[in-house]
Tab-separated table of C-alpha atoms in Angstrom:
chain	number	residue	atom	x	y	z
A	19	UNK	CA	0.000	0.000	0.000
A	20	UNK	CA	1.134	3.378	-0.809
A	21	UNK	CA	0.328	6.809	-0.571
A	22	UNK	CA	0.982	10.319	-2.543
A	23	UNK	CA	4.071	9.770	-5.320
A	24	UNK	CA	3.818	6.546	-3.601
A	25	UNK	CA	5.252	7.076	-0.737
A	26	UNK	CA	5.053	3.568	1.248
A	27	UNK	CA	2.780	3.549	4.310
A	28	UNK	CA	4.417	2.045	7.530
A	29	UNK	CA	2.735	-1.477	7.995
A	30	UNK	CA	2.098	-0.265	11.839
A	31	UNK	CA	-0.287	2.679	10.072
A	32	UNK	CA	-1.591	0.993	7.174
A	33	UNK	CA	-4.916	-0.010	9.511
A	34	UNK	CA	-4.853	3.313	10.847
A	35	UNK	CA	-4.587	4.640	7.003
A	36	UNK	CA	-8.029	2.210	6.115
A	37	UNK	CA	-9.333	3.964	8.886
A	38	UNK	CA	-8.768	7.690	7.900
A	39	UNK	CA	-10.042	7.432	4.372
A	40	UNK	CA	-13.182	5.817	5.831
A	41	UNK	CA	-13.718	8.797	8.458
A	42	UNK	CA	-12.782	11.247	5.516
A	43	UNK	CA	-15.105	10.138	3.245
A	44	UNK	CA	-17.586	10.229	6.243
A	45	UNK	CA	-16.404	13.794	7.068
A	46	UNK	CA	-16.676	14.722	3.574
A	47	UNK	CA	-20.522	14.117	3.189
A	48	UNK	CA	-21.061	15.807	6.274
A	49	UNK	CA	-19.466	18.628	5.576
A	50	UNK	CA	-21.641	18.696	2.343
A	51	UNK	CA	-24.555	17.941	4.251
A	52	UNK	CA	-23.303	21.298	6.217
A	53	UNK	CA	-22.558	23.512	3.621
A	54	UNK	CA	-26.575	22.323	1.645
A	55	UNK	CA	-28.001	22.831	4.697
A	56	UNK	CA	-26.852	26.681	4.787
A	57	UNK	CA	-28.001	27.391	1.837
A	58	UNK	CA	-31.027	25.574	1.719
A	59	UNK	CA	-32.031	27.680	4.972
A	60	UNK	CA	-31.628	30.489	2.797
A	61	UNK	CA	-33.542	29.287	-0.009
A	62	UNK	CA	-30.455	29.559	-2.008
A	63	UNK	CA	-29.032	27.967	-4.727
A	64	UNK	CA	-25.007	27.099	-4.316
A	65	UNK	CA	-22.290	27.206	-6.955
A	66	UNK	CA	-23.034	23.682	-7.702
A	67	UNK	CA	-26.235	24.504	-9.031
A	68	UNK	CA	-24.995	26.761	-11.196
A	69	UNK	CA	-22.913	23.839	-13.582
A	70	UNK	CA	-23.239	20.656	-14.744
A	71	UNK	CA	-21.708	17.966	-12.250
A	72	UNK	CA	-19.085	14.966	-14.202
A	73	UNK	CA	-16.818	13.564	-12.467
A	74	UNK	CA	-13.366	10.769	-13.561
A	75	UNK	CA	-10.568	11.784	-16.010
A	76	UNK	CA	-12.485	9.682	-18.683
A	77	UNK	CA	-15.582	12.087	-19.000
A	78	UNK	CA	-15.411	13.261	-22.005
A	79	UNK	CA	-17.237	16.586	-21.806
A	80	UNK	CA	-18.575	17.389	-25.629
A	81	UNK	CA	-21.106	19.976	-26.009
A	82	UNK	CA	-22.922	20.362	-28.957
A	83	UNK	CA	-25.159	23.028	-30.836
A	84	UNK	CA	-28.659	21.506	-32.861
A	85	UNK	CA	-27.869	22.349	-36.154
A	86	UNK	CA	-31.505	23.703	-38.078
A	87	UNK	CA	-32.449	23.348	-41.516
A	88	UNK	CA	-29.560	25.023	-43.916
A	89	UNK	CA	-31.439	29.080	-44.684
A	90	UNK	CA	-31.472	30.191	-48.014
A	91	UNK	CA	-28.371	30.878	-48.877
A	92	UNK	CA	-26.518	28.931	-47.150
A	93	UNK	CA	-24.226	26.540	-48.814
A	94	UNK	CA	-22.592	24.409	-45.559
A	95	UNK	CA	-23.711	20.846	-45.493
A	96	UNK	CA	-26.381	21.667	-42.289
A	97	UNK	CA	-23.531	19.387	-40.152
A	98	UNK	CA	-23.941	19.616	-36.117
A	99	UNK	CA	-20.805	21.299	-34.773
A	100	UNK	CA	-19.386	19.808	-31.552
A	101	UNK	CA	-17.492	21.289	-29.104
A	102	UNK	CA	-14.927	19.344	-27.086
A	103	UNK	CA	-13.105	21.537	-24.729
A	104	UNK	CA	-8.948	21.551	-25.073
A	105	UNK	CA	-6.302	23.462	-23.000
A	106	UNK	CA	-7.920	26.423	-23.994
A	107	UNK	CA	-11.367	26.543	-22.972
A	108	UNK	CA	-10.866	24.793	-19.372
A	109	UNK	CA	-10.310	26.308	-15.938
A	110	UNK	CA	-8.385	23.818	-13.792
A	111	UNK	CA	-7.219	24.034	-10.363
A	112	UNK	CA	-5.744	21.901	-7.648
A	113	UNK	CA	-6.532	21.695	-4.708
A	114	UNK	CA	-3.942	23.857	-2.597
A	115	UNK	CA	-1.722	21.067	-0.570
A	116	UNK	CA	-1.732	23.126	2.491
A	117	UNK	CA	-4.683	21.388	3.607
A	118	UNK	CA	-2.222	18.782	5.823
A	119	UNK	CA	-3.275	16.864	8.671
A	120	UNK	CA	0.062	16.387	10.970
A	121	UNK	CA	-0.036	13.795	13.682
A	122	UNK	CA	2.934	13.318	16.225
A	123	UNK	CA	3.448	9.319	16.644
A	124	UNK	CA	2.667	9.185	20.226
A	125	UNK	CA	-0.973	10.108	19.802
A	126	UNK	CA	-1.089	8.164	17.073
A	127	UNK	CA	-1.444	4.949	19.057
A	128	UNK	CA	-4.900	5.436	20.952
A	129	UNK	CA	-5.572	9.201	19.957
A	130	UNK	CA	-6.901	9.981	23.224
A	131	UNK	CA	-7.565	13.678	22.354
A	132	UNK	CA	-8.941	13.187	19.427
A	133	UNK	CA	-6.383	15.204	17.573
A	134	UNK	CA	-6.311	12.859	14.287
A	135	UNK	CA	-10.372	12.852	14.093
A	136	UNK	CA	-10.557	16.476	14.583
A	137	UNK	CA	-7.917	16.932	11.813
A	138	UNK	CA	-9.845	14.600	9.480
A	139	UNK	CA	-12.981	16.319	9.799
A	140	UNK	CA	-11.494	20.141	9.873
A	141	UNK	CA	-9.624	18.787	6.325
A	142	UNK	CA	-12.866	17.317	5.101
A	143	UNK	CA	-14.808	20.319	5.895
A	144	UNK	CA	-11.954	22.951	4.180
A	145	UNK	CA	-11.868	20.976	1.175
A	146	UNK	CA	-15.641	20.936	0.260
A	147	UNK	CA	-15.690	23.996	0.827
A	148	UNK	CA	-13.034	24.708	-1.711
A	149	UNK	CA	-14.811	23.000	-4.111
A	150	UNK	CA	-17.263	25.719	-4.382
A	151	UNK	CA	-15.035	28.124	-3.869
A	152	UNK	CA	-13.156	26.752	-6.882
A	153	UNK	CA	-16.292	26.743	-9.419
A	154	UNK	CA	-16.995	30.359	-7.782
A	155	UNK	CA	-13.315	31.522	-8.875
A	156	UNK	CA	-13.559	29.616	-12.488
A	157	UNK	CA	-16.521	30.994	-13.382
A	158	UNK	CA	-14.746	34.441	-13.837
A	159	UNK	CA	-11.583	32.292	-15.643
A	160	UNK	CA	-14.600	32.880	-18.527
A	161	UNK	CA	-13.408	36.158	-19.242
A	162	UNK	CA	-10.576	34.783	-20.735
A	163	UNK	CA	-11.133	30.682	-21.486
A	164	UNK	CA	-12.687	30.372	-25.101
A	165	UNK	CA	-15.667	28.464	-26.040
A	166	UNK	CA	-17.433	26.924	-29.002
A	167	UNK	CA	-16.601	29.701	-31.827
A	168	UNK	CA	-13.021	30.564	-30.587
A	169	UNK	CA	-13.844	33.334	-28.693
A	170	UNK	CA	-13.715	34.176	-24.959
A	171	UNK	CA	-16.951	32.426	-23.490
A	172	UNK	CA	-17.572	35.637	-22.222
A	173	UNK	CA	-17.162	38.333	-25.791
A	174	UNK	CA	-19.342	41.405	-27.229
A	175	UNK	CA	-19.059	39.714	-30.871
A	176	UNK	CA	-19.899	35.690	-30.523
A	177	UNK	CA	-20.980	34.024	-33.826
A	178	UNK	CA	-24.845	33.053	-34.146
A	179	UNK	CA	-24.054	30.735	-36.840
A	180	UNK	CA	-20.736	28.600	-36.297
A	181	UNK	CA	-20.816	27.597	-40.005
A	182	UNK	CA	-20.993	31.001	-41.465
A	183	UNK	CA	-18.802	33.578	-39.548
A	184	UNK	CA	-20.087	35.776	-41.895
A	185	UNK	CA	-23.692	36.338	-40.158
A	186	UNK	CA	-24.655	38.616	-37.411
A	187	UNK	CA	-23.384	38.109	-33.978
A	188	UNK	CA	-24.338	38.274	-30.523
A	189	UNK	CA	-22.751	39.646	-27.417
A	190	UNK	CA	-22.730	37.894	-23.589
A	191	UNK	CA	-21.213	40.590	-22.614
A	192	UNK	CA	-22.097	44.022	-20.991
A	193	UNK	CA	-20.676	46.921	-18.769
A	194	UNK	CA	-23.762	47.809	-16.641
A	195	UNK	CA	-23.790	48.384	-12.965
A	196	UNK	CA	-26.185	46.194	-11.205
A	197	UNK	CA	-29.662	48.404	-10.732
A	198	UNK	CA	-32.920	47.163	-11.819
A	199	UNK	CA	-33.360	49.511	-15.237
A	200	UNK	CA	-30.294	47.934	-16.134
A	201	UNK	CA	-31.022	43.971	-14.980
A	202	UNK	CA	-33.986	44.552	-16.846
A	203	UNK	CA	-32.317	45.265	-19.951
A	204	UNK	CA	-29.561	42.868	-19.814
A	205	UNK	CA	-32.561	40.205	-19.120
A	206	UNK	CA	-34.290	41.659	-22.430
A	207	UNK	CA	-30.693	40.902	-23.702
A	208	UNK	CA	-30.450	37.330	-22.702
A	209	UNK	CA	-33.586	36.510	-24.308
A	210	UNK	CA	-32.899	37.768	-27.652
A	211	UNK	CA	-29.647	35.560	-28.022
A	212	UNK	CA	-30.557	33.468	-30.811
A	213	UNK	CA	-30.491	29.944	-32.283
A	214	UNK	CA	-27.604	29.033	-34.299
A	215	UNK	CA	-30.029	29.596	-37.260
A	216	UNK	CA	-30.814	33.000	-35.936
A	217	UNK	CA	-34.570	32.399	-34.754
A	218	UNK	CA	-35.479	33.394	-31.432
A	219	UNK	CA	-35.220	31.104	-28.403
A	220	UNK	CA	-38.449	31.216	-27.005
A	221	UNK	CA	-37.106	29.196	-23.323
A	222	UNK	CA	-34.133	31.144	-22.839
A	223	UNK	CA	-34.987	33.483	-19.661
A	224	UNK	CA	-32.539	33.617	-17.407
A	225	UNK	CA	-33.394	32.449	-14.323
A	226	UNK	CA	-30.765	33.046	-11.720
A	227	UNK	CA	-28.671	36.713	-10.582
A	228	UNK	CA	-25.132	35.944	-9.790
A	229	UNK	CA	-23.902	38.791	-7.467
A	230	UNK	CA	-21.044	38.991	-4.852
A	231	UNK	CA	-21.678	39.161	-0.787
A	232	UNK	CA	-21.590	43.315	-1.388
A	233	UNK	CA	-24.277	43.408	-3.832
A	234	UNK	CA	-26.559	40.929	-2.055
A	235	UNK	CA	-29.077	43.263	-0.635
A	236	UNK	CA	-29.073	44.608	-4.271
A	237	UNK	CA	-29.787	42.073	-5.774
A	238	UNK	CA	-32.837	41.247	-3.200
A	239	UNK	CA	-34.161	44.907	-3.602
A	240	UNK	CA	-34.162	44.182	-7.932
A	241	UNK	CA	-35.969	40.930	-7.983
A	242	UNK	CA	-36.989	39.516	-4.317
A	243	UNK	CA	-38.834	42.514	-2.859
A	244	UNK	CA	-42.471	42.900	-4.023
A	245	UNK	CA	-42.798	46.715	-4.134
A	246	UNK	CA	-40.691	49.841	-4.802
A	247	UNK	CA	-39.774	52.256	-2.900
A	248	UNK	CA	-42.815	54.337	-3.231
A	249	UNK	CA	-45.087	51.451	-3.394
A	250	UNK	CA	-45.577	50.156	-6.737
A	251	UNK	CA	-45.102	46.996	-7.741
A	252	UNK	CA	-42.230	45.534	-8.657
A	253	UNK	CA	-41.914	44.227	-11.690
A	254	UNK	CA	-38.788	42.262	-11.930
A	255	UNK	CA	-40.309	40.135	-8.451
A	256	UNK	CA	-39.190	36.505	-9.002
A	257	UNK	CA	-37.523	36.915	-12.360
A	258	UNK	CA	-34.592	35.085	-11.756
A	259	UNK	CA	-33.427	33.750	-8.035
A	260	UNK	CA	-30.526	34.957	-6.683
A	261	UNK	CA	-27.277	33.193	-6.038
A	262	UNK	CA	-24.319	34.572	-3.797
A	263	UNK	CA	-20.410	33.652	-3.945
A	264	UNK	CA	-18.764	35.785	-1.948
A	265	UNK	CA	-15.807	34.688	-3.211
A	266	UNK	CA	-15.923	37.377	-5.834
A	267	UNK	CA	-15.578	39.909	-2.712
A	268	UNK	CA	-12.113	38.983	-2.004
A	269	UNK	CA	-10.128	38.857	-5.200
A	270	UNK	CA	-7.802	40.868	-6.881
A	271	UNK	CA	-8.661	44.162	-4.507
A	272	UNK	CA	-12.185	43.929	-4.925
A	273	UNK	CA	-12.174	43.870	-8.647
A	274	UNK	CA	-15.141	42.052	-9.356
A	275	UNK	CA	-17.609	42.416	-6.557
A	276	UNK	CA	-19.247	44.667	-8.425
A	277	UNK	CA	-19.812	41.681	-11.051
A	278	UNK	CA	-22.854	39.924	-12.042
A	279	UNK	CA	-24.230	36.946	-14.136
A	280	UNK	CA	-27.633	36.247	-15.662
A	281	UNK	CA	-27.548	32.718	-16.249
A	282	UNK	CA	-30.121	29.567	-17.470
A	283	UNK	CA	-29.798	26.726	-15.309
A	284	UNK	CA	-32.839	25.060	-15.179
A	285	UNK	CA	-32.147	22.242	-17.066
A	286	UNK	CA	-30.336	19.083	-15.949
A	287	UNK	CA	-29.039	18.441	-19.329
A	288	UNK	CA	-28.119	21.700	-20.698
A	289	UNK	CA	-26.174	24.256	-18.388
A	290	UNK	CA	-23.596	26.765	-19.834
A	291	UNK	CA	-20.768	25.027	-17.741
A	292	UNK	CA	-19.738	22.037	-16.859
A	293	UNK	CA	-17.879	21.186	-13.608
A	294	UNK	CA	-15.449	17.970	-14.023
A	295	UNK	CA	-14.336	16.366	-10.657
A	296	UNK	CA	-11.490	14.776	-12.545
A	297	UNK	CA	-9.404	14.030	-9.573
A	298	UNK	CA	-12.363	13.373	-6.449
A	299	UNK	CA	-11.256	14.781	-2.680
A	300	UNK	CA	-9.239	12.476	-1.201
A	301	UNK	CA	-6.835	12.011	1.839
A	302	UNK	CA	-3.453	10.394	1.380
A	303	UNK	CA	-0.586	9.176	3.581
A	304	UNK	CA	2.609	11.675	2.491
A	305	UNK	CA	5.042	10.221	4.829
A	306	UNK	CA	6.641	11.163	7.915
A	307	UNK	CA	9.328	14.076	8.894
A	308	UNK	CA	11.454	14.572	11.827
A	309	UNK	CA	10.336	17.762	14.932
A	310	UNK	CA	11.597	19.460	17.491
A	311	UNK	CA	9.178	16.848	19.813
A	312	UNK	CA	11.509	13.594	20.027
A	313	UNK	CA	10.265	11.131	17.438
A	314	UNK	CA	8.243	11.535	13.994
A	315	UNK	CA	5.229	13.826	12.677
A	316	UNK	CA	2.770	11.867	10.277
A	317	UNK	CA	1.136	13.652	7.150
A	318	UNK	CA	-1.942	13.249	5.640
A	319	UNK	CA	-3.357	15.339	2.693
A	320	UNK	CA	-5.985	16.283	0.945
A	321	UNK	CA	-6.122	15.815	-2.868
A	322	UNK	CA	-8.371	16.756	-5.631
A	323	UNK	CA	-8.606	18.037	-9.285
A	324	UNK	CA	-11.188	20.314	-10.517
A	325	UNK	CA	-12.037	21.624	-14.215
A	326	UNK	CA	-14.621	23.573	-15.720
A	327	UNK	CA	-14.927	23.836	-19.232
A	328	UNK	CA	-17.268	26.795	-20.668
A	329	UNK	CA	-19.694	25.130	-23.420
A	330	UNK	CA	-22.491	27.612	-24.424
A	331	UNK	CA	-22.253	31.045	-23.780
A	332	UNK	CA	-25.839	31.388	-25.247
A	333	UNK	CA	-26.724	30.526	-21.401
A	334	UNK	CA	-24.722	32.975	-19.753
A	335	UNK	CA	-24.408	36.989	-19.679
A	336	UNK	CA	-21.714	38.770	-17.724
A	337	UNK	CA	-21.761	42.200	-16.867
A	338	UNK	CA	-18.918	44.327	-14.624
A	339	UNK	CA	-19.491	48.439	-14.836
């Protein structure tokens, strides 16, 4: 048996390694359990919801546009493009290795304290929460990751027709601050983003906000309160529900808290992202090192690969003032 790089596991821990990815793998769906339960209080949606969930290094994540009748004029042969994602169009991160669980030998043998199950589940706990964190991070990597038609998923001049680059295009893509004249319009926006044979799409209404922490209260006051202020009635009540990541508060000085997203993600089958668990959280033995205290620290660390690949930016609208 044999842990990260394959380092070997002493054959005094290797029951007491069985043992750790058992309570991690408990510790991990409790700390999901957690992090649901939050939002569900909230009657929120989480980052997850956002993307469509594959997981294994053999998924092969291939998006593909329906293809309509060939228009007058048009002399392609009507095939259906597909999309697989390369180097380009991905975001992929690791997870950061300084989620370590460190163990001195001497309470490794009954763990009276409970120092090794504390570490387990504080590891467990960090790292699912750095999965969302990660698809809350990647989502912005769309500002520069290209898509189907070679541009940025996120561009003022995407192709309707990926056949003819020659016909109009459409932009996912806008400048406005967050207010409700201005969701309003980028909504009207959304909606008008054609089919690839440029004919209306009569189902695509956004239906969630994306904002950061700052803009929260915003967002609540553009589409969750019933009235304005004055007493009319809102009109923008319940037309998309909103979804928080915070983690766009905390990046690059602020840069993109004033952010936001329209996207579609009511369907199971057909979201504008998809989220890849290529490498699943895991714990592995990393071997031992010498401290100060007499005698030897064990490691243990958490593991994981995530990607996100950006498939149709017909389903998603970004706007930063």
């Amino acid at each position: 048996m044999s842990g990260f790089n394959n380092v070997p596991i002493p054959e005094e821990l290797r029951e007491l390694h069985a043992t750790v990815e058992v309570a991690f793998e408990k510790a991990k769906g409790a700390a999901e359990a957690d992090v649901r339960s939050i939002y569900e209080s909230k009657k929120r949606k989480t980052a997850l919801d956002l993307v469509k969930v594959t997981s294994g290094k053999t998924a092969k994540i291939v998006h593909s546009i329906p293809t309509m009748a060939a228009r007058p004029g048009d002399t392609q042969d009507g095939a259906m493009p597909v999309f697989t994602p390369g180097a380009a169009s991905v975001s992929s991160r690791a997870l950061p290795t300084g989620y370590i669980i460190e163990v001195h030998y001497s309470d490794l043998r009954d763990d009276i304290w409970g120092i090794l199950q504390d570490g387990i589940e504080g590891a467990a706990s960090e790292a699912v929460n750095w999965k969302y964190t990660t698809i809350a991070l990647q989502m912005l990597d769309g500002l520069t990751a290209l898509t189907v038609d070679g541009k940025t998923f996120f561009a003022t001049d995407h192709h309707v027709n990926l056949r003819d680059t020659k016909l109009n295009s459409f932009s996912n893509k806008l400048t406005l601050a967050l207010n409700a004249d201005n969701f309003a319009a980028a909504r009207t926006a959304f909606r008008k983003i054609p089919r690839e044979n440029g004919l209306p799409r009569y189902d695509n209404a956004p239906d969630v906000l994306v904002v950061s922490a700052k803009n929260e209260t915003l967002a609540e006051s553009i589409v969750a309160n019933p009235t304005l202020f004055g007493g009319a009635s809102n009109p923008n009540k319940d037309k998309a529900e909103i979804v928080v990541l915070p983690e766009w508060d905390g990046i690059s000085s602020g840069a993109y808290e004033d952010a936001w997203m329209l996207m579609k993600t009511s369907s199971s089958i057909q979201k504008p992202m998809v989220f890849n668990e290529r490498e699943p959280l895991g714990i592995t033995y990393i071997g031992a090192k010498q401290t100060k205290v007499p005698g030897l620290t064990h490691q243990w660390m958490v593991y994981g690969e995530m990607v996100l690949a950006f498939v149709d930016p017909r389903l998603a609208l970004y706007s930063k003032p």
